[in-house]
XYZ file of C-alpha atoms in Angstrom:
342
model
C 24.496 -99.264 -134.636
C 23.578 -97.043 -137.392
C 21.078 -93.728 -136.236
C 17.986 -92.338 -138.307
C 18.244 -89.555 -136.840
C 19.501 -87.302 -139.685
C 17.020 -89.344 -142.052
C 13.770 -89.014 -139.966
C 13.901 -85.229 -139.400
C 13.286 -83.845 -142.390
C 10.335 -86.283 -143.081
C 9.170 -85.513 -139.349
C 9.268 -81.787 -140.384
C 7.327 -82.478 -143.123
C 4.662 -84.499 -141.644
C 4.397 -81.567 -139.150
C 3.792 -78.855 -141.435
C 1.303 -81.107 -143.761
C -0.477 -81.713 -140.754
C -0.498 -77.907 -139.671
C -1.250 -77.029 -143.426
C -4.055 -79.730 -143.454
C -5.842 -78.798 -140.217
C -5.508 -75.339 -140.917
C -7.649 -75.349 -143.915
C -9.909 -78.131 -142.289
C -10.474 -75.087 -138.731
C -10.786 -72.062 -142.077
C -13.705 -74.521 -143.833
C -15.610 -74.854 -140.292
C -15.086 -71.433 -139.387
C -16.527 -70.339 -142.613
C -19.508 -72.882 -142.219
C -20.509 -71.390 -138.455
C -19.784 -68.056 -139.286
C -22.109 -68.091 -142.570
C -24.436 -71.021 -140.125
C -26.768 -71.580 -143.178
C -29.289 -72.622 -140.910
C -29.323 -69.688 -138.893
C -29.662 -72.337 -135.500
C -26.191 -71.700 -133.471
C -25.938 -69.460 -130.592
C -23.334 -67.085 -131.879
C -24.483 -66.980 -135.287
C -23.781 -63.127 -136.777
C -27.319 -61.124 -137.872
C -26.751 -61.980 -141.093
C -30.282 -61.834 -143.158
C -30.535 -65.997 -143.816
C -33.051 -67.499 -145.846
C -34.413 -70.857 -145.937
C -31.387 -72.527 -148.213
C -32.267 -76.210 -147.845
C -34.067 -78.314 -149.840
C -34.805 -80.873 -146.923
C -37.024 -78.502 -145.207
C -35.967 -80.107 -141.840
C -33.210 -78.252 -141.694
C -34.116 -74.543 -142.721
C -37.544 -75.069 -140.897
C -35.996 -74.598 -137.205
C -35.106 -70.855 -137.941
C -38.071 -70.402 -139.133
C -39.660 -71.889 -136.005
C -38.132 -69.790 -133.749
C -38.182 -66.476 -135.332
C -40.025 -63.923 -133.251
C -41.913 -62.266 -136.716
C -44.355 -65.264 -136.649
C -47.136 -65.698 -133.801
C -48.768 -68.721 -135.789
C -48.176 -71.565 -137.780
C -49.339 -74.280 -139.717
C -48.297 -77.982 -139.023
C -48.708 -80.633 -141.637
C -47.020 -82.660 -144.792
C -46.527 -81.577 -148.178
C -50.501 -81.483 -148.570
C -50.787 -78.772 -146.829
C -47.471 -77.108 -148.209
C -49.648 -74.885 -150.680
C -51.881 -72.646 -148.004
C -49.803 -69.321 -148.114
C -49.472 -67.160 -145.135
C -49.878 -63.863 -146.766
C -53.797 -65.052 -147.780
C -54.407 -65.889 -144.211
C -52.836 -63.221 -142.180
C -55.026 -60.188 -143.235
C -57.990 -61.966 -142.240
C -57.189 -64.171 -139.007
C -55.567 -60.969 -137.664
C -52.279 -63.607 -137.375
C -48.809 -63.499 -138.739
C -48.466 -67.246 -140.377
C -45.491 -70.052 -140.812
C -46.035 -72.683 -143.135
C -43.789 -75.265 -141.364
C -45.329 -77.980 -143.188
C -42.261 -80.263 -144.719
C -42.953 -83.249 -147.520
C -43.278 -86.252 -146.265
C -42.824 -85.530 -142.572
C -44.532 -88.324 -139.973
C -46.543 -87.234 -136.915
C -43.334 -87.630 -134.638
C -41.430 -85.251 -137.160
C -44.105 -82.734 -137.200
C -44.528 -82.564 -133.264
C -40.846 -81.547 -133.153
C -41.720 -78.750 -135.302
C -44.423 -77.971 -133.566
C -42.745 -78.141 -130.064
C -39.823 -75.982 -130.970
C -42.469 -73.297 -132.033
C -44.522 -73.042 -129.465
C -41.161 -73.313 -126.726
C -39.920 -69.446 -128.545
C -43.814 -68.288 -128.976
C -45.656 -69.671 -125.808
C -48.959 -68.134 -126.855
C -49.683 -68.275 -130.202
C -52.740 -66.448 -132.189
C -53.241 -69.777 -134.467
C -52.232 -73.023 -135.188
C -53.058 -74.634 -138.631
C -53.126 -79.128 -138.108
C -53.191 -80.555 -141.390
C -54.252 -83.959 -140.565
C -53.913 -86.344 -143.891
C -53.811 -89.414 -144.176
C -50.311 -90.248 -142.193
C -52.463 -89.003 -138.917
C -55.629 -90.939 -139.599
C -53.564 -94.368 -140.861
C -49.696 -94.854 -139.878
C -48.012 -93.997 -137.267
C -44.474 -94.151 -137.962
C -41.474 -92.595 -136.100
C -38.650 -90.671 -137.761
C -39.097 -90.649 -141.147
C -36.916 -91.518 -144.271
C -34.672 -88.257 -144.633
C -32.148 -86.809 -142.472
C -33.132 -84.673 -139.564
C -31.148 -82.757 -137.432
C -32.283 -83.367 -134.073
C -29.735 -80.879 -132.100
C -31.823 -78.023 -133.863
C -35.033 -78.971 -131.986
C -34.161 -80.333 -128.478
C -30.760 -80.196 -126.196
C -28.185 -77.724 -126.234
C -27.642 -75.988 -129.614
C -23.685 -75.265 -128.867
C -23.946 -79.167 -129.757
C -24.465 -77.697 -133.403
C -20.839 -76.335 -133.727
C -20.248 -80.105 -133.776
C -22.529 -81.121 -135.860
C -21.769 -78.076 -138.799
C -18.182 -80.102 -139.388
C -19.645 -81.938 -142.784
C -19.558 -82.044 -146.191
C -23.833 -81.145 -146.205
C -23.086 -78.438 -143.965
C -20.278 -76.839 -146.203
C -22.565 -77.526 -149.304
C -25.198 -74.933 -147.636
C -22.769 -72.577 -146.347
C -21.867 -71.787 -149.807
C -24.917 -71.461 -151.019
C -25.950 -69.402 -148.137
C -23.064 -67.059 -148.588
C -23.909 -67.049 -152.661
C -27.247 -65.366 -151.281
C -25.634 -62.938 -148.842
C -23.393 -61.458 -151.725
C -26.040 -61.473 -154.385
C -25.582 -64.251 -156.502
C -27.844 -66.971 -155.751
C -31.579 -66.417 -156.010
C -33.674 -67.259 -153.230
C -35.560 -70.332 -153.602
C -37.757 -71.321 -150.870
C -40.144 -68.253 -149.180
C -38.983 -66.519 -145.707
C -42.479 -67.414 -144.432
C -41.847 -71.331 -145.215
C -44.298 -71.015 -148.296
C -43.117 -72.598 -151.421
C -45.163 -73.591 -154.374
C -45.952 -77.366 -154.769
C -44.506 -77.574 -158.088
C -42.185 -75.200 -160.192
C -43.725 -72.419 -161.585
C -42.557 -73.971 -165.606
C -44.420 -77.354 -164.842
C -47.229 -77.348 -167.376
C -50.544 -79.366 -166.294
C -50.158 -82.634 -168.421
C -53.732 -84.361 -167.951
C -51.981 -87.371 -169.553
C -49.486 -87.595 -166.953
C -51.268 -86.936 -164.604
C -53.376 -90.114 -165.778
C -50.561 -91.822 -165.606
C -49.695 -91.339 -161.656
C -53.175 -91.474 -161.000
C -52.967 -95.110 -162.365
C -49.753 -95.978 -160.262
C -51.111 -95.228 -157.044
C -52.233 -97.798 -154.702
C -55.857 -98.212 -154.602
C -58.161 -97.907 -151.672
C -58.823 -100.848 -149.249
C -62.349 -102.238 -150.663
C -62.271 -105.509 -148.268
C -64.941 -106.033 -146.112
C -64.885 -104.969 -142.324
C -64.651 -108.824 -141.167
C -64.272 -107.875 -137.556
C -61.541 -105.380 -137.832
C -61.314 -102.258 -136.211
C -60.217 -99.171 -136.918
C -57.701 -97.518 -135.062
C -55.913 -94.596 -135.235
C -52.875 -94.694 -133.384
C -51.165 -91.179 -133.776
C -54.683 -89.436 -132.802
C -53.379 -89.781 -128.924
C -50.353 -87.677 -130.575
C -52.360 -85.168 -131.762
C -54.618 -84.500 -128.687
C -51.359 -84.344 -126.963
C -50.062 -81.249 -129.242
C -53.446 -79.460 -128.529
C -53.586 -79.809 -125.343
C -50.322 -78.212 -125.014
C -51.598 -74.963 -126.519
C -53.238 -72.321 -124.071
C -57.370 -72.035 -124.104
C -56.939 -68.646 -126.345
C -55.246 -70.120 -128.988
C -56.821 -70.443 -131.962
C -56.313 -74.359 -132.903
C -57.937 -75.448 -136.208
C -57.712 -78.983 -137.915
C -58.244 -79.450 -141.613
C -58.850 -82.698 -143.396
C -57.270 -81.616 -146.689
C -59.111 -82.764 -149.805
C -58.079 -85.679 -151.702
C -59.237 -87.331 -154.827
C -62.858 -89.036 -154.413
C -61.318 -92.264 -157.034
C -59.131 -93.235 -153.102
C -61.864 -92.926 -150.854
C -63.331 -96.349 -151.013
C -66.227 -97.923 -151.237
C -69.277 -97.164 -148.658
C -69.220 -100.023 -146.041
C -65.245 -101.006 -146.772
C -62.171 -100.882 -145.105
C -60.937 -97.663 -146.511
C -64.025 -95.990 -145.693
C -64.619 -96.671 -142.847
C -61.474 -96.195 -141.230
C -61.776 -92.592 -142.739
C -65.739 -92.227 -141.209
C -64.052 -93.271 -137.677
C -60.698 -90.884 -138.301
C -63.312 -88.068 -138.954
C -65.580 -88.878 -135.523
C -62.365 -89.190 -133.559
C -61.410 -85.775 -134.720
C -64.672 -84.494 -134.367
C -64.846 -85.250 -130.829
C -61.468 -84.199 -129.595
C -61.634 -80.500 -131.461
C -65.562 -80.738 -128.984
C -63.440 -81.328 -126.214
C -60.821 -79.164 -126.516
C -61.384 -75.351 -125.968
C -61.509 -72.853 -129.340
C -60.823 -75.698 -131.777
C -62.519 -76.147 -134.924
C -62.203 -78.895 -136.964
C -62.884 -78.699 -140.798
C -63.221 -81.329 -143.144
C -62.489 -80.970 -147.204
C -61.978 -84.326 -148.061
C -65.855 -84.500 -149.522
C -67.327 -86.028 -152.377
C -68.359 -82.931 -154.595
C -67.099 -81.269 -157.977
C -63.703 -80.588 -157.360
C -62.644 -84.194 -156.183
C -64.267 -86.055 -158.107
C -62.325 -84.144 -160.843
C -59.073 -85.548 -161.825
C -57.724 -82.225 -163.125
C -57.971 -80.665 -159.671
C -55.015 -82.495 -159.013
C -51.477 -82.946 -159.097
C -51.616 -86.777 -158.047
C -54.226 -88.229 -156.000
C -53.415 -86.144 -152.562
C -51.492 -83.208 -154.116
C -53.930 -80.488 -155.186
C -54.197 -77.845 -157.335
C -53.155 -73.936 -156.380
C -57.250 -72.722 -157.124
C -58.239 -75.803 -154.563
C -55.645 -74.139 -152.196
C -57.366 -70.757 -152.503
C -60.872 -72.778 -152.135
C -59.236 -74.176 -148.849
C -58.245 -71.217 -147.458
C -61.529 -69.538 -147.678
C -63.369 -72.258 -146.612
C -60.926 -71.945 -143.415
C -61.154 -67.672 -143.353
C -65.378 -68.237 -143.556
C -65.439 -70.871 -140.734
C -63.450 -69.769 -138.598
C -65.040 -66.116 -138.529
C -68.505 -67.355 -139.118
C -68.702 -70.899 -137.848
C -70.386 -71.494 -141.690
C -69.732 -74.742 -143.753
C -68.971 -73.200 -147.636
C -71.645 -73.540 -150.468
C -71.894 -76.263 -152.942
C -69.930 -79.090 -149.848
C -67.046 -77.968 -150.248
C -66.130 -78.311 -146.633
C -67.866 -79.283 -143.510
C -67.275 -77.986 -139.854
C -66.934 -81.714 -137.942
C -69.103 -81.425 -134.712
């Protein structure tokens, strides 16, 4: 009987060593993603100075979250993405985080918010940017990628979870960063602008998207009711903050073309959204709710808008003063541009 001994070694020994050779360089490319950790989220991460490298914010936001510099943040969607920290530090005596992330849903934004206040238990100020996701849908995880390990469980789980090709991607350009040749993108205090600083305003585009979006619900009430079923949510977040904390809830302007027509389903819902966050910011202890979704001269002006919800950086710096003056004089701004719910 003939043996394949002889035959089968040297192909043996070679399947050994292009396995060695192969999982080597597989155990170099994850120990060069934890060591760099481009999130800056596992537990023996070196001090390297990280900076928010991700453009799904839902990843670099964690880090951000927990990092000690910060004693208050702001919670919200991409419509609340232009308020910058450095305007409202000075005057609310605070040290911000814009953790607002595009397109985030309530359930996405209360992991945020949870996995702040667990590493700063008494914050000076928290910032709830309630659009129209909080007042409307309620939906659950939303439709990009988020790494749950970073905001609940054990976070050795992450040395796990860093073994992937999205991982490796940000490693790199982490470590491009560290050695000085990336630039840094996205701010260390989670503010970003909107838009790139080369987009020029184009009225005629913005026409255009203005035209494309769906319009607002002008049926008649016929019985319905309005609910709001991510409110409970929300009252649920507040509540978990202690009585000192200063908790303020902004209704962020939109444009006046979406708000609907007086009497209709659109605005109504929005009249009840308003009352229902009126009362709970009466109920809950040093909350102040603040609404800038008005009909006045800035939006009922198309040009003080991206698109329909996105506004403008000199509406930003309208917002935060209205927010500054309230807050430290309990006073609605001139000419409606906001209005203190009560």
């Amino acid at each position: 009987m003939p043996s394949f001994t002889s035959a089968s070694s040297p192909w043996r020994k070679f399947a050994l060593i292009f396995l060695g050779i192969t999982g080597g360089a597989i155990f170099l490319i994850w120990l060069f993603i934890v060591i760099v950790d481009p999130w800056g989220m596992l537990p023996l991460s070196p001090p390297f100075h990280r900076i928010p490298i991700s453009t799904n914010a839902r990843y670099s936001f964690p880090a951000l979250a927990i990092n000690q510099q910060f004693d208050s943040a702001i919670i919200g969607t991409s419509t609340s993405r232009p308020l910058q920290p450095r305007i409202l530090n000075k005057p609310l005596n605070a040290h911000f985080v814009n953790l607002s992330m595009n397109s985030s849903t309530p359930w996405e934004q209360e992991k945020i918010f949870n996995l702040f206040l667990q590493h700063h238990p008494h914050p000076k100020v928290i910032i709830f940017n309630t659009d129209n996701i909080w007042c409307f849908h309620d939906p659950k995880q939303g439709s990009r990628p988020i790494p749950l390990w970073m905001y609940e469980g054990s976070p050795w789980v992450g040395y796990l979870k860093m073994a992937n090709q999205y991982a490796l991607q940000e490693a790199v350009n982490q470590f491009l960063w560290l050695i000085g040749l990336k630039k840094q993108r996205y701010g260390s205090d989670g503010y970003t602008p909107l838009l790139p600083a080369s987009f020029i305003y184009d009225p005629q585009k913005v026409n255009h998207v203005f035209a494309e979006w769906p319009k607002a619900d002008n049926s008649a009430m016929n019985g319905r009711i309005h609910t709001q079923p991510t409110l409970s949510r929300l009252q649920r977040i507040v509540n978990k903050l202690p009585k000192n904390t200063l908790k303020i809830i902004i209704i962020p302007p939109f444009s006046a073309e979406f708000y609907g027509d007086s009497g209709r389903w659109t605005d109504m819902s929005w009249k009840a959204c308003k009352a229902n966050l009126a009362h709970l910011a009466q109920t809950i202890p040093n909350t102040t709710a603040i609404d800038f979704a008005l009909s006045n001269h800035l939006t009922q002006q198309r040009n003080s808008f991206w698109d329909p919800i996105h506004f403008r950086p000199f509406v930003a710096k309208i917002i935060m003063d209205g927010i500054i003056k309230a807050v430290l004089h309990q006073q609605n701004l001139p000419n409606n541009e906001s209005q203190i719910l009560k």
